[in-house]
mmCIF file of C-alpha atoms in Angstrom:
data_model
loop_
_atom_site.group_PDB
_atom_site.id
_atom_site.type_symbol
_atom_site.label_atom_id
_atom_site.label_comp_id
_atom_site.label_asym_id
_atom_site.label_seq_id
_atom_site.Cartn_x
_atom_site.Cartn_y
_atom_site.Cartn_z
ATOM 1 C CA MET A 1 -98.522 107.796 -33.442
ATOM 2 C CA ASN A 2 -100.014 110.473 -35.577
ATOM 3 C CA ALA A 3 -102.075 109.265 -38.510
ATOM 4 C CA ASP A 4 -102.656 111.576 -41.411
ATOM 5 C CA ALA A 5 -105.819 111.486 -43.554
ATOM 6 C CA SER A 6 -104.297 108.935 -45.996
ATOM 7 C CA THR A 7 -103.646 106.387 -43.236
ATOM 8 C CA LYS A 8 -106.920 106.696 -41.386
ATOM 9 C CA ARG A 9 -109.209 103.654 -41.768
ATOM 10 C CA PRO A 10 -112.630 104.431 -43.364
ATOM 11 C CA GLY A 11 -115.190 103.117 -41.082
ATOM 12 C CA GLY A 12 -112.940 103.278 -38.090
ATOM 13 C CA ARG A 13 -113.633 104.934 -34.700
ATOM 14 C CA SER A 14 -114.961 108.142 -36.264
ATOM 15 C CA ALA A 15 -117.577 106.163 -38.126
ATOM 16 C CA HIS A 16 -118.551 104.186 -35.071
ATOM 17 C CA VAL A 17 -118.890 107.375 -33.027
ATOM 18 C CA ARG A 18 -120.999 109.030 -35.693
ATOM 19 C CA ALA A 19 -123.210 105.967 -35.940
ATOM 20 C CA ALA A 20 -123.628 105.758 -32.167
ATOM 21 C CA VAL A 21 -124.418 109.497 -31.903
ATOM 22 C CA HIS A 22 -126.870 109.417 -34.747
ATOM 23 C CA SER A 23 -128.641 106.461 -33.364
ATOM 24 C CA ALA A 24 -128.848 108.007 -29.861
ATOM 25 C CA ALA A 25 -130.131 111.371 -31.294
ATOM 26 C CA VAL A 26 -132.736 109.657 -33.377
ATOM 27 C CA ALA A 27 -133.961 107.612 -30.457
ATOM 28 C CA LEU A 28 -134.069 110.594 -28.074
ATOM 29 C CA VAL A 29 -135.845 112.828 -30.603
ATOM 30 C CA GLY A 30 -138.416 110.119 -31.104
ATOM 31 C CA GLU A 31 -138.867 109.595 -27.331
ATOM 32 C CA LEU A 32 -138.793 113.189 -26.153
ATOM 33 C CA GLY A 33 -139.260 115.482 -29.137
ATOM 34 C CA ALA A 34 -136.448 117.589 -30.637
ATOM 35 C CA ASP A 35 -137.098 120.530 -28.318
ATOM 36 C CA GLN A 36 -136.313 118.403 -25.231
ATOM 37 C CA VAL A 37 -133.056 116.870 -26.478
ATOM 38 C CA THR A 38 -129.699 118.226 -25.555
ATOM 39 C CA LEU A 39 -126.125 117.320 -26.751
ATOM 40 C CA PRO A 40 -125.117 116.013 -23.300
ATOM 41 C CA ALA A 41 -128.139 113.748 -23.351
ATOM 42 C CA VAL A 42 -127.208 112.473 -26.756
ATOM 43 C CA ALA A 43 -123.591 111.983 -25.652
ATOM 44 C CA GLN A 44 -124.769 110.062 -22.583
ATOM 45 C CA ARG A 45 -127.017 107.819 -24.587
ATOM 46 C CA ALA A 46 -124.226 107.239 -27.227
ATOM 47 C CA GLY A 47 -121.629 106.513 -24.574
ATOM 48 C CA VAL A 48 -119.280 109.215 -25.725
ATOM 49 C CA ASN A 49 -117.968 112.429 -24.064
ATOM 50 C CA SER A 50 -120.125 115.455 -24.742
ATOM 51 C CA SER A 51 -117.032 117.378 -25.764
ATOM 52 C CA THR A 52 -116.849 115.137 -28.765
ATOM 53 C CA LEU A 53 -120.332 116.288 -29.884
ATOM 54 C CA TYR A 54 -119.515 119.923 -29.248
ATOM 55 C CA ARG A 55 -116.283 119.668 -31.101
ATOM 56 C CA ARG A 56 -117.784 117.764 -34.127
ATOM 57 C CA TRP A 57 -121.229 119.408 -34.384
ATOM 58 C CA GLY A 58 -121.265 122.365 -32.124
ATOM 59 C CA THR A 59 -125.071 122.543 -31.683
ATOM 60 C CA LEU A 60 -127.997 120.176 -31.615
ATOM 61 C CA ALA A 61 -129.347 121.739 -34.748
ATOM 62 C CA ALA A 62 -126.019 120.902 -36.596
ATOM 63 C CA LEU A 63 -126.254 117.362 -35.331
ATOM 64 C CA LEU A 64 -129.840 116.951 -36.522
ATOM 65 C CA ALA A 65 -128.903 118.477 -39.905
ATOM 66 C CA ASP A 66 -126.051 115.945 -40.205
ATOM 67 C CA ILE A 67 -128.418 113.137 -39.417
ATOM 68 C CA ALA A 68 -130.877 114.310 -42.013
ATOM 69 C CA GLN A 69 -128.080 114.534 -44.595
ATOM 70 C CA HIS A 70 -126.890 110.986 -43.887
ATOM 71 C CA ARG A 71 -130.192 109.130 -43.440
ATOM 72 C CA GLY A 72 -130.396 108.478 -47.075
ATOM 73 C CA ASP A 73 -133.323 106.729 -48.580
ATOM 74 C CA THR A 74 -133.032 103.528 -46.644
ATOM 75 C CA GLY A 75 -136.354 101.678 -46.914
ATOM 76 C CA ALA A 76 -137.460 103.560 -50.053
ATOM 77 C CA PRO A 77 -139.873 101.430 -52.057
ATOM 78 C CA PRO A 78 -138.483 99.580 -55.092
ATOM 79 C CA LEU A 79 -139.835 100.426 -58.510
ATOM 80 C CA ALA A 80 -142.985 98.449 -59.388
ATOM 81 C CA GLY A 81 -142.771 99.173 -63.107
ATOM 82 C CA ASP A 82 -145.867 101.324 -63.257
ATOM 83 C CA LEU A 83 -145.628 105.086 -63.277
ATOM 84 C CA ARG A 84 -148.707 105.806 -61.179
ATOM 85 C CA THR A 85 -147.896 103.104 -58.655
ATOM 86 C CA ASP A 86 -144.267 104.169 -58.426
ATOM 87 C CA LEU A 87 -145.135 107.866 -57.953
ATOM 88 C CA GLU A 88 -147.772 106.920 -55.301
ATOM 89 C CA ASN A 89 -145.306 104.683 -53.485
ATOM 90 C CA GLN A 90 -142.642 107.444 -53.419
ATOM 91 C CA ALA A 91 -145.235 110.022 -52.264
ATOM 92 C CA VAL A 92 -146.477 107.761 -49.462
ATOM 93 C CA TRP A 93 -142.880 106.892 -48.383
ATOM 94 C CA THR A 94 -141.912 110.571 -48.421
ATOM 95 C CA LEU A 95 -144.933 111.415 -46.199
ATOM 96 C CA ALA A 96 -144.063 108.506 -43.805
ATOM 97 C CA GLU A 97 -140.475 109.743 -43.549
ATOM 98 C CA LEU A 98 -141.567 113.296 -42.750
ATOM 99 C CA SER A 99 -144.231 112.111 -40.331
ATOM 100 C CA ARG A 100 -142.274 109.654 -38.354
ATOM 101 C CA PRO A 101 -141.193 110.796 -34.863
ATOM 102 C CA GLY A 102 -138.576 113.529 -35.344
ATOM 103 C CA GLY A 103 -138.880 113.527 -39.080
ATOM 104 C CA ILE A 104 -139.857 117.163 -39.406
ATOM 105 C CA ALA A 105 -137.306 118.158 -36.806
ATOM 106 C CA PHE A 106 -134.527 116.644 -38.921
ATOM 107 C CA PHE A 107 -135.840 118.533 -41.958
ATOM 108 C CA ARG A 108 -136.110 121.871 -40.136
ATOM 109 C CA ALA A 109 -132.580 121.473 -38.814
ATOM 110 C CA GLU A 110 -131.219 120.626 -42.192
ATOM 111 C CA VAL A 111 -132.704 123.682 -43.894
ATOM 112 C CA ALA A 112 -132.087 126.133 -41.092
ATOM 113 C CA PRO A 113 -129.848 128.973 -42.333
ATOM 114 C CA ASP A 114 -127.713 129.141 -39.265
ATOM 115 C CA VAL A 115 -126.579 125.517 -39.088
ATOM 116 C CA ASP A 116 -123.526 125.650 -41.216
ATOM 117 C CA GLU A 117 -122.453 128.645 -43.419
ATOM 118 C CA ARG A 118 -120.576 126.299 -45.714
ATOM 119 C CA HIS A 119 -123.606 124.108 -46.529
ATOM 120 C CA ASP A 120 -126.787 125.019 -48.347
ATOM 121 C CA GLY A 121 -129.226 122.735 -46.629
ATOM 122 C CA LEU A 122 -132.182 123.717 -48.829
ATOM 123 C CA ARG A 123 -130.317 122.829 -51.989
ATOM 124 C CA GLU A 124 -129.106 119.519 -50.533
ATOM 125 C CA CYS A 125 -132.572 118.571 -49.416
ATOM 126 C CA LEU A 126 -133.991 119.485 -52.824
ATOM 127 C CA ARG A 127 -131.289 117.375 -54.517
ATOM 128 C CA ARG A 128 -132.022 114.383 -52.338
ATOM 129 C CA VAL A 129 -135.765 114.631 -52.869
ATOM 130 C CA SER A 130 -135.327 115.004 -56.620
ATOM 131 C CA GLU A 131 -132.989 111.927 -56.682
ATOM 132 C CA ARG A 132 -135.780 109.928 -54.980
ATOM 133 C CA PHE A 133 -138.249 110.659 -57.824
ATOM 134 C CA ARG A 134 -135.846 110.819 -60.805
ATOM 135 C CA PRO A 135 -135.536 107.025 -61.220
ATOM 136 C CA VAL A 136 -139.378 106.701 -61.323
ATOM 137 C CA LEU A 137 -139.523 109.239 -64.158
ATOM 138 C CA ASP A 138 -136.465 107.805 -66.003
ATOM 139 C CA ALA A 139 -137.871 104.290 -65.822
ATOM 140 C CA ALA A 140 -141.276 105.481 -67.227
ATOM 141 C CA ARG A 141 -139.474 107.206 -70.183
ATOM 142 C CA GLU A 142 -137.509 104.008 -70.842
ATOM 143 C CA ARG A 143 -140.856 102.118 -71.052
ATOM 144 C CA GLY A 144 -142.019 104.627 -73.617
ATOM 145 C CA GLU A 145 -144.262 106.537 -71.348
ATOM 146 C CA ALA A 146 -144.539 110.366 -71.116
ATOM 147 C CA PRO A 147 -144.135 111.068 -67.381
ATOM 148 C CA PRO A 148 -144.606 114.467 -65.869
ATOM 149 C CA SER A 149 -141.497 116.584 -65.513
ATOM 150 C CA LEU A 150 -139.483 116.454 -62.260
ATOM 151 C CA GLU A 151 -140.479 120.028 -61.658
ATOM 152 C CA GLN A 152 -144.217 119.110 -61.860
ATOM 153 C CA VAL A 153 -143.558 116.247 -59.417
ATOM 154 C CA LEU A 154 -141.788 118.548 -56.978
ATOM 155 C CA ASP A 155 -144.459 121.243 -57.278
ATOM 156 C CA ARG A 156 -147.465 119.020 -57.193
ATOM 157 C CA ILE A 157 -146.417 116.153 -54.873
ATOM 158 C CA VAL A 158 -143.382 117.022 -52.761
ATOM 159 C CA ALA A 159 -144.172 120.643 -51.959
ATOM 160 C CA PRO A 160 -147.655 120.017 -50.710
ATOM 161 C CA LEU A 161 -146.472 117.129 -48.559
ATOM 162 C CA TYR A 162 -143.702 119.102 -46.940
ATOM 163 C CA PHE A 163 -145.994 122.155 -46.479
ATOM 164 C CA ARG A 164 -148.786 120.111 -44.867
ATOM 165 C CA VAL A 165 -146.498 118.163 -42.523
ATOM 166 C CA VAL A 166 -144.583 121.331 -41.441
ATOM 167 C CA PHE A 167 -147.809 123.079 -40.552
ATOM 168 C CA SER A 168 -149.578 119.992 -39.170
ATOM 169 C CA ILE A 169 -152.498 120.188 -41.476
ATOM 170 C CA PRO A 170 -155.153 117.602 -40.727
ATOM 171 C CA GLY A 171 -155.915 115.099 -43.442
ATOM 172 C CA THR A 172 -152.342 114.729 -44.567
ATOM 173 C CA ASP A 173 -152.400 110.944 -44.820
ATOM 174 C CA GLU A 174 -151.716 108.150 -47.333
ATOM 175 C CA ALA A 175 -154.936 108.866 -49.228
ATOM 176 C CA TYR A 176 -153.985 112.501 -49.580
ATOM 177 C CA ALA A 177 -150.481 111.517 -50.885
ATOM 178 C CA ARG A 178 -151.952 109.166 -53.474
ATOM 179 C CA GLY A 179 -154.521 111.822 -54.484
ATOM 180 C CA LEU A 180 -151.663 114.260 -55.300
ATOM 181 C CA VAL A 181 -150.385 111.736 -57.872
ATOM 182 C CA ALA A 182 -153.831 111.363 -59.361
ATOM 183 C CA GLU A 183 -154.062 115.123 -59.844
ATOM 184 C CA LEU A 184 -150.837 115.336 -61.907
ATOM 185 C CA PRO A 185 -151.312 116.602 -65.391
ATOM 186 C CA GLY A 186 -150.949 114.222 -68.286
ATOM 187 C CA LYS A 187 -151.414 110.468 -68.469
ATOM 188 C CA LEU A 188 -150.005 108.316 -65.701
ATOM 189 C CA GLN A 189 -150.814 105.048 -67.417
ATOM 190 C CA PRO A 190 -150.279 104.062 -71.054
ATOM 191 C CA GLU A 191 -153.350 103.733 -73.249
ATOM 192 C CA LEU A 192 -154.656 100.219 -73.728
#
């Protein structure tokens, strides 16, 4: 029986295979480092035929980029209702995501120019990061505060975090992330 796209079940076998492969790849990258992981090893860990991975992703870099795009912001901190606290929480969470085992490998794969010619990984990454901070700024405006612009947040918080994690600069820790927020121009708390 040949099922066309309109009769395929969302969340069916394809979704289960993707979930198993993503889980296996994340675990292997965390255990071995991205440079030691191969598609056959991921296939074996996921319990699928390696031809499935080659057909669907083609390369390990494409698989890692797909994982980065689908990881979402699970575990992102909820809004606390205070601009400074919310910005600090998002900055610390962003740093933790990048710093976890394999975090930077997924980022590098996502933004690599040779992963997928149809996809602009840099723009997608920027969109996702922007969407992480946008609710913080919108909520502050709704409370009558004057938050920094999204561009200022990206320039003064996000860019330094990514730069320092990519280049493994010592001292890139939670205190550093919080300090970036403190250095933002303008008022981060309403006057009393």
